[in-house]
């Protein structure tokens, strides 16, 4: 977060949408304001009530222990638990053994598996077999396991198997390239990697195992690679380092006692972009995370026992961790996993799936909605979407136009849209309205019960209604991150920017009704299609190319992606800028980092604006690019 934003909201006050009769009928929280007041009067007591809904081996002796400086939080202190008991055993024992946990819809064109259903009973057995297999490979409590897989049920099985034995999973999204994967394997110190042989996207095979081979070449710390082979002709494996998933799991017992863990025992690391080149390994734990994700999943979507729930996120992101895997499974939901792109074989893909399975809750992103909008109303109109009851959005501000399109064409005017604001670091929703509460398009609404949020200036003073400032959280919440792996300084940084608050890194406004509006990131992190990408990550990928001497990257407003990436590049002597090099550098970023990080534009420039201390002033580049005043340039060198 570089400078204090001097922004007043340009977004106009929009319409207010009262909850539909359909939403009120199934409301879990009927008086949102009353619940918030009650919760905020005593947040620990409120969260303790939610925790009592779950199973624990041993109870806590203190609900929350917070130390402000250096920041340190513990929830359900002294309690013993294992998140998989709440996600699996509990349902199997309570009469839901044969309830479907996952329905997997493979991408069309996949000839082997078209669809697969996994019940809670089957899921528990397979998770246990995988847990036993991991133990046999020498994985134990506290060990890290990197997971790099396509979206099939094997992915959540691998995650849950780690959790079962107290190992820490580090899921890396299957769209990351070999160098990015290697960096995460190394940073986490994983001794085992679990991967799929391939994924499918738009009918094309993605050679995931090949990427793992490249990422782990010469990495002797990786002792075993467990490969889930789904291909028609099985790829070759090199024993003893590489093992076949099916063979290995089948040989194991389907019984595995859950490891009795401290509530604060780490559950996973998940890497997210920060302002420096290195991604941050955000650490979440078993106890509080289970409470925070399951409670918010239930109240924000009004989850009913026989609902079919579809969240379009990949488990490789926090949305997938909290709201595809843990939150929904703890709530005993039936979760639909849809592999592949939203427009393959045609842009009716998701609506076809909604009709086929009778989806009740549909949770997606503004980028996806904007993309679908472009294809036209005829696609959602072709299918029966009457099963839908609640819609959700996450990842970036949803522009009112997309909100209204979604509401009309997908929700048919009957479905509330729950816009959920949260982060990898927060683990759970913090700002969102429940379905029974009036919604304003473009606003995620108010802070949830037990959460105290505000918009403040640099000194921590609340700003006037409608004025822009830093979005902060003044309370603690159970699913908050506990640390950043190997980098406690950066963790502390979240509480050091603004006195007494957790600074989210977003700029926002709050209106007279207390509804927040997020304007974007305050720091050098871009939000491209809902993906957080650090400017520094793209810059370091660019300068790793021999032609590049220096690079600066900014995010530009983009009607479809939210932000698009623009790079300014100084070339080394002897290199000539042109279309050829432009293409080369773009694909270099794809290979070094990920396709989602590819610059949409590259300008070759002779110099870059810098401070006297040599820091690139991206703010100046951005102002120039957008044709606005650059603000304070007193620190500019020349
Ligand atoms: C950043 C967090 C947590 C889910 C996926 C992204 C932006 C997230 C919203 C929303 C406006 C949003 C913020 C936030 N963001 N949800 N509903 N409205 N902005 O997780 O990668 O950790 O990114 O995404 O800028 O800080 P993430």
CSV table of N, CA and C and ligand atoms in Angstrom, one decimal, residues 272-273 317-319 363 366 393-398 419-426 431 442 444 504-506 518-521 527 530-532, ligand 1:
chain,number,residue,atom,x,y,z
A,272,UNK,N,-0.5,-16.7,-2.4
A,272,UNK,CA,-1.2,-15.6,-3.0
A,272,UNK,C,-0.3,-14.5,-3.3
A,273,UNK,N,-0.6,-13.6,-4.2
A,273,UNK,CA,0.3,-12.6,-4.7
A,273,UNK,C,0.4,-11.5,-3.7
A,317,UNK,N,-7.7,-22.3,-5.6
A,317,UNK,CA,-7.8,-21.0,-5.0
A,317,UNK,C,-8.5,-21.1,-3.7
A,318,UNK,N,-8.5,-20.0,-2.9
A,318,UNK,CA,-9.1,-20.0,-1.6
A,318,UNK,C,-10.6,-20.2,-1.7
A,319,UNK,N,-11.2,-19.7,-2.8
A,319,UNK,CA,-12.7,-20.0,-2.9
A,319,UNK,C,-12.9,-21.5,-2.9
A,363,UNK,N,-22.6,-20.1,-7.5
A,363,UNK,CA,-21.6,-19.1,-6.9
A,363,UNK,C,-20.5,-18.9,-8.0
A,366,UNK,N,-17.6,-12.1,-11.2
A,366,UNK,CA,-17.9,-11.1,-12.2
A,366,UNK,C,-17.3,-11.3,-13.5
A,393,UNK,N,-21.5,-14.1,-5.9
A,393,UNK,CA,-20.4,-13.5,-6.7
A,393,UNK,C,-19.2,-13.2,-5.8
A,394,UNK,N,-18.0,-13.4,-6.4
A,394,UNK,CA,-16.8,-13.1,-5.6
A,394,UNK,C,-15.6,-12.8,-6.5
A,395,UNK,N,-14.6,-12.2,-5.9
A,395,UNK,CA,-13.3,-12.0,-6.5
A,395,UNK,C,-12.9,-10.6,-6.9
A,396,UNK,N,-13.9,-9.8,-7.2
A,396,UNK,CA,-13.7,-8.4,-7.7
A,396,UNK,C,-15.0,-7.7,-7.6
A,397,UNK,N,-15.0,-6.4,-7.7
A,397,UNK,CA,-16.3,-5.7,-7.6
A,397,UNK,C,-17.1,-6.1,-8.8
A,398,UNK,N,-18.4,-6.3,-8.6
A,398,UNK,CA,-19.3,-6.7,-9.7
A,398,UNK,C,-19.9,-5.4,-10.2
A,419,UNK,N,-23.1,-11.0,-2.9
A,419,UNK,CA,-21.8,-10.5,-3.3
A,419,UNK,C,-20.9,-10.7,-2.1
A,420,UNK,N,-19.9,-11.6,-2.1
A,420,UNK,CA,-19.2,-11.9,-0.9
A,420,UNK,C,-17.8,-11.3,-1.0
A,421,UNK,N,-17.4,-10.4,-0.1
A,421,UNK,CA,-16.1,-9.8,-0.1
A,421,UNK,C,-15.2,-10.6,1.0
A,422,UNK,N,-14.1,-11.0,0.5
A,422,UNK,CA,-13.2,-11.7,1.4
A,422,UNK,C,-11.9,-11.9,0.7
A,423,UNK,N,-10.9,-12.5,1.3
A,423,UNK,CA,-9.6,-12.7,0.8
A,423,UNK,C,-9.0,-14.1,1.2
A,424,UNK,N,-7.9,-14.4,0.5
A,424,UNK,CA,-7.1,-15.6,0.8
A,424,UNK,C,-6.8,-15.5,2.3
A,425,UNK,N,-6.4,-14.4,2.8
A,425,UNK,CA,-6.0,-14.2,4.1
A,425,UNK,C,-7.1,-14.3,5.1
A,426,UNK,N,-8.3,-13.9,4.7
A,426,UNK,CA,-9.4,-13.9,5.7
A,426,UNK,C,-10.1,-15.3,5.8
A,431,UNK,N,-17.6,-9.5,4.5
A,431,UNK,CA,-18.6,-8.5,4.1
A,431,UNK,C,-19.5,-9.2,3.1
A,442,UNK,N,-23.5,-3.9,-7.0
A,442,UNK,CA,-22.2,-3.3,-7.0
A,442,UNK,C,-21.7,-3.2,-5.6
A,444,UNK,N,-21.0,-5.3,-1.9
A,444,UNK,CA,-21.1,-6.6,-1.2
A,444,UNK,C,-22.0,-6.4,0.1
A,504,UNK,N,-6.8,-4.5,4.7
A,504,UNK,CA,-7.0,-5.5,3.7
A,504,UNK,C,-6.3,-5.2,2.4
A,505,UNK,N,-5.8,-4.0,2.2
A,505,UNK,CA,-5.2,-3.6,1.0
A,505,UNK,C,-6.1,-3.1,-0.1
A,506,UNK,N,-7.4,-3.0,0.3
A,506,UNK,CA,-8.4,-2.5,-0.7
A,506,UNK,C,-8.8,-1.1,-0.3
A,518,UNK,N,-16.3,-1.7,-2.8
A,518,UNK,CA,-14.9,-1.8,-3.0
A,518,UNK,C,-14.5,-1.2,-4.3
A,519,UNK,N,-13.5,-0.3,-4.3
A,519,UNK,CA,-13.0,0.3,-5.5
A,519,UNK,C,-11.8,-0.4,-6.2
A,520,UNK,N,-11.1,-1.1,-5.4
A,520,UNK,CA,-10.0,-1.9,-6.0
A,520,UNK,C,-8.9,-2.0,-4.9
A,521,UNK,N,-7.7,-2.4,-5.4
A,521,UNK,CA,-6.6,-2.6,-4.5
A,521,UNK,C,-5.8,-1.3,-4.3
A,527,UNK,N,-5.9,-6.9,-10.0
A,527,UNK,CA,-7.0,-7.9,-9.9
A,527,UNK,C,-7.4,-8.2,-11.3
A,530,UNK,N,-10.4,-11.5,-11.4
A,530,UNK,CA,-10.6,-12.0,-10.1
A,530,UNK,C,-9.3,-12.7,-9.5
A,531,UNK,N,-8.2,-12.7,-10.3
A,531,UNK,CA,-7.0,-13.3,-9.8
A,531,UNK,C,-6.1,-12.2,-9.3
A,532,UNK,N,-5.6,-12.3,-8.1
A,532,UNK,CA,-4.6,-11.4,-7.6
A,532,UNK,C,-3.3,-11.7,-8.2
B,1,LIG,C1,-9.1,-9.5,-3.2
B,1,LIG,C2,-8.8,-10.8,-2.5
B,1,LIG,C3,-11.6,-14.4,-1.7
B,1,LIG,C4,-12.0,-14.9,-3.0
B,1,LIG,C5,-11.2,-14.7,-4.2
B,1,LIG,C6,-10.2,-13.7,-4.2
B,1,LIG,C7,-11.0,-8.6,-4.2
B,1,LIG,C8,-12.7,-10.3,-3.5
B,1,LIG,C9,-14.6,-9.2,-3.7
B,1,LIG,C10,-15.9,-8.6,-3.8
B,1,LIG,C11,-14.9,-6.6,-4.5
B,1,LIG,C12,-13.5,-8.3,-4.1
B,1,LIG,C13,-10.5,-7.6,-3.2
B,1,LIG,C14,-9.7,-8.5,-2.2
B,1,LIG,N1,-12.4,-9.1,-3.9
B,1,LIG,N2,-14.1,-10.4,-3.4
B,1,LIG,N3,-17.0,-9.3,-3.5
B,1,LIG,N4,-16.0,-7.3,-4.2
B,1,LIG,N5,-13.7,-7.1,-4.5
B,1,LIG,O1,-9.2,-13.9,-3.2
B,1,LIG,O2,-7.1,-13.7,-4.4
B,1,LIG,O3,-7.2,-13.3,-1.9
B,1,LIG,O4,-8.1,-11.6,-3.5
B,1,LIG,O5,-10.1,-9.7,-4.2
B,1,LIG,O6,-9.6,-6.7,-3.8
B,1,LIG,O7,-8.8,-7.8,-1.5
B,1,LIG,P1,-7.8,-13.2,-3.2
